[in-house]
XYZ file of C-alpha atoms in Angstrom:
123
model
C 34.781 103.639 -3.191
C 32.412 99.782 -2.774
C 31.873 97.561 -5.138
C 27.796 97.750 -6.159
C 26.157 94.369 -5.102
C 23.778 92.625 -7.714
C 20.489 92.732 -5.663
C 19.595 89.598 -6.678
C 22.534 88.124 -7.654
C 23.569 84.938 -6.724
C 25.754 84.905 -3.742
C 28.529 82.749 -2.819
C 27.099 82.307 0.900
C 23.994 80.328 -0.784
C 26.710 78.366 -2.664
C 28.457 75.022 -1.259
C 31.931 75.445 -2.853
C 34.487 73.696 -0.880
C 34.697 69.806 -1.627
C 34.581 69.699 2.594
C 31.407 71.562 2.811
C 30.237 67.936 -0.831
C 31.333 65.687 1.777
C 29.587 66.984 5.097
C 26.324 65.918 2.229
C 27.293 63.017 0.809
C 28.220 61.662 4.866
C 24.985 62.708 6.681
C 21.842 62.691 3.687
C 19.117 64.025 5.799
C 16.745 64.321 3.147
C 16.685 62.899 -0.601
C 14.816 63.896 -3.703
C 15.445 61.065 -6.735
C 13.969 61.578 -9.867
C 14.742 60.172 -13.564
C 17.243 62.402 -14.813
C 18.613 64.176 -11.063
C 19.002 63.226 -8.143
C 18.714 66.121 -4.971
C 20.441 64.758 -1.763
C 20.512 67.588 0.980
C 21.506 68.204 5.084
C 20.148 70.774 7.091
C 22.533 72.874 8.097
C 22.683 76.162 10.128
C 23.614 78.498 8.142
C 19.727 79.603 7.720
C 19.640 79.748 4.126
C 19.607 77.168 1.621
C 23.274 76.804 -0.155
C 23.723 74.966 -3.566
C 26.270 72.568 -5.935
C 26.549 70.889 -8.488
C 27.510 67.828 -9.631
C 27.052 67.614 -13.454
C 30.320 65.382 -15.377
C 29.997 64.912 -18.813
C 29.187 61.275 -18.724
C 25.892 62.024 -17.875
C 25.505 66.060 -20.219
C 28.009 65.559 -22.671
C 27.789 69.306 -23.681
C 29.555 72.439 -22.218
C 26.514 74.136 -22.826
C 24.083 72.149 -21.679
C 25.557 71.402 -18.763
C 25.291 75.200 -17.304
C 22.279 75.238 -18.637
C 20.955 73.124 -16.335
C 23.298 74.866 -13.830
C 21.523 78.216 -14.183
C 18.286 77.192 -13.998
C 18.234 75.656 -10.478
C 20.947 78.606 -9.323
C 17.625 80.756 -10.627
C 14.877 78.856 -8.229
C 16.813 79.052 -5.290
C 17.721 82.614 -6.430
C 13.579 83.405 -6.060
C 12.271 81.091 -4.205
C 15.542 80.599 -1.118
C 12.588 82.468 1.533
C 10.560 78.892 1.015
C 12.911 76.544 1.389
C 14.334 74.930 4.429
C 17.891 75.754 5.545
C 19.863 73.374 4.131
C 23.264 71.986 1.495
C 21.771 70.693 -1.272
C 23.533 69.000 -3.803
C 22.330 68.764 -7.342
C 23.282 65.429 -9.236
C 22.570 64.918 -13.052
C 21.873 61.751 -14.540
C 21.855 60.203 -18.213
C 19.571 62.414 -20.583
C 19.327 65.199 -18.068
C 20.667 67.819 -21.238
C 18.362 66.713 -23.402
C 15.488 67.916 -21.416
C 13.605 70.992 -23.382
C 13.529 74.113 -21.668
C 10.165 73.813 -20.257
C 10.849 69.970 -19.302
C 13.582 71.362 -17.164
C 12.107 74.504 -15.482
C 9.157 71.830 -14.318
C 11.488 69.220 -13.102
C 13.820 71.449 -11.043
C 10.414 72.955 -9.576
C 9.102 69.730 -8.693
C 12.659 68.318 -7.428
C 13.464 71.455 -5.174
C 9.967 71.382 -3.511
C 9.876 67.841 -3.382
C 12.749 68.075 -1.090
C 11.875 71.029 0.857
C 8.224 68.865 1.429
C 10.925 65.927 2.460
C 12.923 68.006 4.834
C 9.791 69.919 6.632
C 8.224 66.489 7.655
């Protein structure tokens, strides 16, 4: 019996999982999208799809509930817009104050940052 796949799930192949994958992005950043509350670092990959990893420290985003909400929003954006994004390995880094944003502000920030990253990667 085969395991059912979620048709719109956030699959493993869309994630940065190992420390080596994170290190390659940090060692060779091709594109940056800085903002007051977060920083997106990216490197072109040969996977033909974007992949996403997170660095959200307790120092910058105190509560686990807030960290999980941020990850959920960013994953959801990537999942729904992966066809529009160039093939990049992306690290989403949280800064102070990110956890205190409202849902609407967080949605707006995530969308704006991914669009900025996409524009810069294409040019």
